[in-house]
Amino acid sequence: MTNATPFAHRFEPAARGGAPTLLMLHGTGGNEDDLLPLGQMIAPGAALLSPRGRVLEHGMPRFFRRLAEGVFDEADVRARAMDLAAFIEAARTRYDLPAPIAVGYSNGANIAAALLYLKPEVLAGAVLLRAMVPLSAGPELRAEGKPVLILSGAMDAIVPAANAGRLASALEGAGAAVTHRTLPVGHELSQADIRMARDWLATVEHGAVPAV
Ligand code: MLT
């Protein structure tokens, strides 16, 4: 553990039987409130668990340290992913939750990808919005059959298309059931992200791994 202080977080209990549990992971400069509306839009009635990243970059919360834009401190990525995994496990006990599906945006998508590389058992699946390869060494464990949706932006100035493609291949190589779509947008989220994430989650909830 890099830090024994608890994660500040929000928890919204499920408002519908059978609804999934989503782990909402914000982008750089966000907080635990940011993605609750997104969670409600893409999975109405879902339980939402939303921690705040504990790294501060010029006062902006993140989930791990970076050396420069798109250049990660990989030792910190590893340590922070383990801290987040411990938080998820403790929150599951505290709130009586199944393994959540991560929904991460930008830095939040990158820490979710790191969990899939290092500790896939803590997640039931993941929606990775504008994600990058989190660790150069590749996934360390199998993520057999784990449903993963990656939504990239063709005009994303932060995530090169080839990097997102490498992430999709690496997760596929680890056995995950990856759907990767590239939208005609930049790094910001769009209505198409919301629609695709909602349709994909509905299919996952009904037990199939979807094509969107
Ligand atoms: C990161 O640092 O995780 C990525 O560059 C995305 C970002 O937060 O800007």
Short mmCIF file of C-alpha atoms and ligand atoms in Angstrom, two decimals:
data_model
loop_
_atom_site.label_atom_id
_atom_site.label_comp_id
_atom_site.label_asym_id
_atom_site.label_seq_id
_atom_site.Cartn_x
_atom_site.Cartn_y
_atom_site.Cartn_z
CA MET A 1 0.00 0.00 0.00
CA THR A 2 1.31 3.46 -0.85
CA ASN A 3 -1.18 5.18 1.39
CA ALA A 4 -3.29 3.89 4.24
CA THR A 5 -5.79 6.80 4.21
CA PRO A 6 -9.19 5.69 2.94
CA PHE A 7 -10.32 6.80 -0.52
CA ALA A 8 -12.86 9.63 -0.40
CA HIS A 9 -15.79 8.20 -2.34
CA ARG A 10 -19.50 8.31 -3.08
CA PHE A 11 -21.73 5.27 -2.99
CA GLU A 12 -25.22 5.22 -4.50
CA PRO A 13 -27.08 1.98 -3.78
CA ALA A 14 -28.89 0.17 -6.60
CA ALA A 15 -32.42 1.38 -7.28
CA ARG A 16 -33.38 -1.66 -9.35
CA GLY A 17 -33.07 -5.39 -8.71
CA GLY A 18 -30.56 -7.06 -11.04
CA ALA A 19 -28.90 -3.75 -11.94
CA PRO A 20 -25.10 -3.90 -12.28
CA THR A 21 -22.62 -2.30 -9.89
CA LEU A 22 -20.43 0.27 -11.58
CA LEU A 23 -17.06 1.57 -10.34
CA MET A 24 -16.88 5.13 -11.68
CA LEU A 25 -13.30 6.39 -12.19
CA HIS A 26 -12.92 10.07 -13.05
CA GLY A 27 -10.36 11.82 -15.27
CA THR A 28 -7.54 14.16 -14.21
CA GLY A 29 -8.89 17.05 -12.15
CA GLY A 30 -12.18 15.29 -11.46
CA ASN A 31 -13.63 13.95 -8.25
CA GLU A 32 -16.02 11.36 -6.87
CA ASP A 33 -19.09 13.37 -7.91
CA ASP A 34 -18.16 13.84 -11.56
CA LEU A 35 -19.22 10.60 -13.16
CA LEU A 36 -22.34 9.83 -11.10
CA PRO A 37 -24.62 11.40 -13.76
CA LEU A 38 -22.84 9.35 -16.46
CA GLY A 39 -23.39 6.17 -14.42
CA GLN A 40 -27.08 6.95 -14.07
CA MET A 41 -27.36 7.57 -17.82
CA ILE A 42 -25.61 4.41 -18.98
CA ALA A 43 -27.09 2.04 -16.37
CA PRO A 44 -30.28 3.44 -14.81
CA GLY A 45 -30.76 2.09 -11.28
CA ALA A 46 -27.22 0.70 -11.03
CA ALA A 47 -25.27 0.80 -7.77
CA LEU A 48 -22.48 3.37 -8.20
CA LEU A 49 -19.19 3.30 -6.31
CA SER A 50 -17.08 6.33 -7.12
CA PRO A 51 -13.69 6.96 -5.46
CA ARG A 52 -11.54 10.09 -5.78
CA GLY A 53 -7.98 9.58 -7.04
CA ARG A 54 -5.41 10.20 -4.28
CA VAL A 55 -2.57 11.63 -6.37
CA LEU A 56 -2.56 15.42 -6.72
CA GLU A 57 -1.02 17.00 -9.82
CA HIS A 58 -0.99 20.77 -9.26
CA GLY A 59 -4.00 20.24 -7.03
CA MET A 60 -5.84 18.03 -9.56
CA PRO A 61 -6.83 14.55 -8.35
CA ARG A 62 -5.60 11.58 -10.39
CA PHE A 63 -5.30 7.85 -9.84
CA PHE A 64 -1.52 7.62 -10.40
CA ARG A 65 1.51 9.83 -11.06
CA ARG A 66 2.74 10.68 -14.54
CA LEU A 67 6.12 11.98 -15.61
CA ALA A 68 4.68 13.91 -18.58
CA GLU A 69 1.49 13.89 -20.65
CA GLY A 70 1.01 10.24 -21.63
CA VAL A 71 4.24 9.11 -19.87
CA PHE A 72 3.41 7.19 -16.72
CA ASP A 73 5.35 6.48 -13.54
CA GLU A 74 4.87 2.74 -13.89
CA ALA A 75 5.95 1.86 -10.35
CA ASP A 76 3.30 4.27 -9.10
CA VAL A 77 0.70 2.84 -11.52
CA ARG A 78 1.33 -0.60 -10.02
CA ALA A 79 1.20 0.53 -6.40
CA ARG A 80 -1.92 2.67 -6.94
CA ALA A 81 -3.71 -0.12 -8.81
CA MET A 82 -3.13 -2.37 -5.79
CA ASP A 83 -4.46 0.34 -3.45
CA LEU A 84 -7.56 0.72 -5.62
CA ALA A 85 -8.05 -3.05 -5.68
CA ALA A 86 -7.93 -3.08 -1.86
CA PHE A 87 -10.49 -0.24 -1.77
CA ILE A 88 -12.81 -2.18 -4.11
CA GLU A 89 -12.57 -5.30 -1.97
CA ALA A 90 -13.24 -3.36 1.25
CA ALA A 91 -16.18 -1.51 -0.35
CA ARG A 92 -17.66 -4.79 -1.57
CA THR A 93 -17.69 -6.04 2.01
CA ARG A 94 -18.94 -2.75 3.46
CA TYR A 95 -21.78 -2.28 0.95
CA ASP A 96 -22.37 -5.98 0.13
CA LEU A 97 -21.61 -5.67 -3.57
CA PRO A 98 -20.66 -8.05 -6.37
CA ALA A 99 -17.48 -7.36 -8.34
CA PRO A 100 -18.14 -4.09 -10.17
CA ILE A 101 -17.82 -3.17 -13.82
CA ALA A 102 -15.34 -0.29 -14.01
CA VAL A 103 -16.37 2.75 -16.04
CA GLY A 104 -13.31 4.95 -16.40
CA TYR A 105 -12.67 8.12 -18.34
CA SER A 106 -9.15 9.17 -19.37
CA ASN A 107 -6.90 8.79 -16.28
CA GLY A 108 -9.73 6.74 -14.70
CA ALA A 109 -9.82 4.47 -17.76
CA ASN A 110 -6.05 4.04 -17.50
CA ILE A 111 -6.15 2.89 -13.86
CA ALA A 112 -9.02 0.53 -14.77
CA ALA A 113 -6.83 -0.87 -17.56
CA ALA A 114 -4.02 -1.29 -15.01
CA LEU A 115 -6.40 -3.30 -12.79
CA LEU A 116 -7.18 -5.53 -15.79
CA TYR A 117 -3.43 -6.06 -16.30
CA LEU A 118 -2.56 -6.70 -12.65
CA LYS A 119 -5.64 -7.75 -10.67
CA PRO A 120 -8.45 -8.62 -13.12
CA GLU A 121 -10.39 -10.60 -10.51
CA VAL A 122 -11.53 -7.40 -8.77
CA LEU A 123 -13.57 -6.33 -11.82
CA ALA A 124 -16.50 -8.01 -13.58
CA GLY A 125 -15.65 -6.04 -16.72
CA ALA A 126 -14.78 -2.54 -17.85
CA VAL A 127 -15.86 0.37 -20.02
CA LEU A 128 -12.66 2.25 -20.93
CA LEU A 129 -13.34 5.72 -22.32
CA ARG A 130 -10.26 7.25 -24.04
CA ALA A 131 -7.88 4.72 -22.46
CA MET A 132 -4.17 4.17 -23.11
CA VAL A 133 -1.76 1.31 -22.46
CA PRO A 134 -1.10 1.64 -18.70
CA LEU A 135 2.08 -0.47 -18.41
CA SER A 136 4.68 -1.30 -21.02
CA ALA A 137 5.12 -4.89 -19.80
CA GLY A 138 1.60 -6.02 -20.76
CA PRO A 139 -1.03 -7.90 -18.76
CA GLU A 140 0.41 -10.15 -16.05
CA LEU A 141 -2.67 -12.28 -15.49
CA ARG A 142 -5.38 -13.82 -17.66
CA ALA A 143 -8.67 -11.93 -17.88
CA GLU A 144 -10.48 -14.85 -19.51
CA GLY A 145 -13.82 -13.87 -21.00
CA LYS A 146 -13.92 -10.57 -19.11
CA PRO A 147 -16.12 -8.15 -21.10
CA VAL A 148 -14.30 -4.92 -21.97
CA LEU A 149 -15.58 -2.03 -24.08
CA ILE A 150 -12.95 0.45 -25.30
CA LEU A 151 -14.23 3.67 -26.86
CA SER A 152 -11.53 5.79 -28.48
CA GLY A 153 -11.63 9.13 -30.29
CA ALA A 154 -10.24 9.37 -33.84
CA MET A 155 -9.24 13.00 -33.17
CA ASP A 156 -7.98 12.43 -29.62
CA ALA A 157 -4.94 14.68 -29.09
CA ILE A 158 -3.95 12.82 -25.90
CA VAL A 159 -4.36 9.16 -26.92
CA PRO A 160 -2.75 8.15 -30.24
CA ALA A 161 -4.91 5.66 -32.17
CA ALA A 162 -2.05 3.13 -32.27
CA ASN A 163 -1.77 3.23 -28.47
CA ALA A 164 -5.48 2.47 -28.00
CA GLY A 165 -5.14 -0.32 -30.57
CA ARG A 166 -2.23 -1.81 -28.60
CA LEU A 167 -4.32 -1.75 -25.44
CA ALA A 168 -7.18 -3.60 -27.17
CA SER A 169 -4.77 -6.24 -28.53
CA ALA A 170 -3.02 -6.68 -25.18
CA LEU A 171 -6.32 -7.25 -23.36
CA GLU A 172 -7.52 -9.60 -26.10
CA GLY A 173 -4.23 -11.48 -25.78
CA ALA A 174 -4.98 -11.88 -22.06
CA GLY A 175 -8.31 -13.51 -22.95
CA ALA A 176 -10.68 -10.57 -22.38
CA ALA A 177 -13.75 -10.26 -24.62
CA VAL A 178 -12.86 -6.86 -26.07
CA THR A 179 -15.08 -4.61 -28.17
CA HIS A 180 -13.06 -1.63 -29.46
CA ARG A 181 -14.76 1.19 -31.34
CA THR A 182 -13.24 4.47 -32.53
CA LEU A 183 -15.65 7.40 -32.71
CA PRO A 184 -15.20 10.53 -34.88
CA VAL A 185 -14.50 12.70 -31.82
CA GLY A 186 -11.62 13.95 -29.65
CA HIS A 187 -10.72 13.25 -26.00
CA GLU A 188 -14.03 14.63 -24.70
CA LEU A 189 -17.01 12.34 -24.24
CA SER A 190 -19.85 12.47 -26.75
CA GLN A 191 -23.47 11.35 -26.98
CA ALA A 192 -22.24 8.35 -29.00
CA ASP A 193 -20.10 7.23 -26.02
CA ILE A 194 -23.15 7.33 -23.77
CA ARG A 195 -25.34 5.41 -26.23
CA MET A 196 -22.70 2.74 -26.93
CA ALA A 197 -21.79 2.27 -23.26
CA ARG A 198 -25.49 2.00 -22.34
CA ASP A 199 -26.24 -0.56 -25.07
CA TRP A 200 -23.12 -2.59 -24.23
CA LEU A 201 -23.91 -2.60 -20.48
CA ALA A 202 -27.50 -3.69 -21.16
CA THR A 203 -26.21 -6.65 -23.17
CA VAL A 204 -23.63 -7.55 -20.51
CA GLU A 205 -26.38 -7.38 -17.87
CA HIS A 206 -28.33 -9.92 -19.87
CA GLY A 207 -25.39 -12.28 -19.89
CA ALA A 208 -24.02 -11.92 -23.42
CA VAL A 209 -20.86 -10.27 -24.64
CA PRO A 210 -22.10 -7.76 -27.15
CA ALA A 211 -21.11 -6.18 -30.38
CA VAL A 212 -22.05 -2.49 -30.47
C1 MLT B 1 -3.21 10.02 -18.03
O1 MLT B 1 -2.35 10.71 -17.57
O2 MLT B 1 -3.76 9.08 -17.44
C2 MLT B 1 -3.59 10.32 -19.45
O3 MLT B 1 -2.64 11.13 -20.04
C3 MLT B 1 -4.95 10.92 -19.53
C4 MLT B 1 -5.04 12.20 -18.74
O4 MLT B 1 -5.30 12.13 -17.57
O5 MLT B 1 -4.86 13.27 -19.33
#
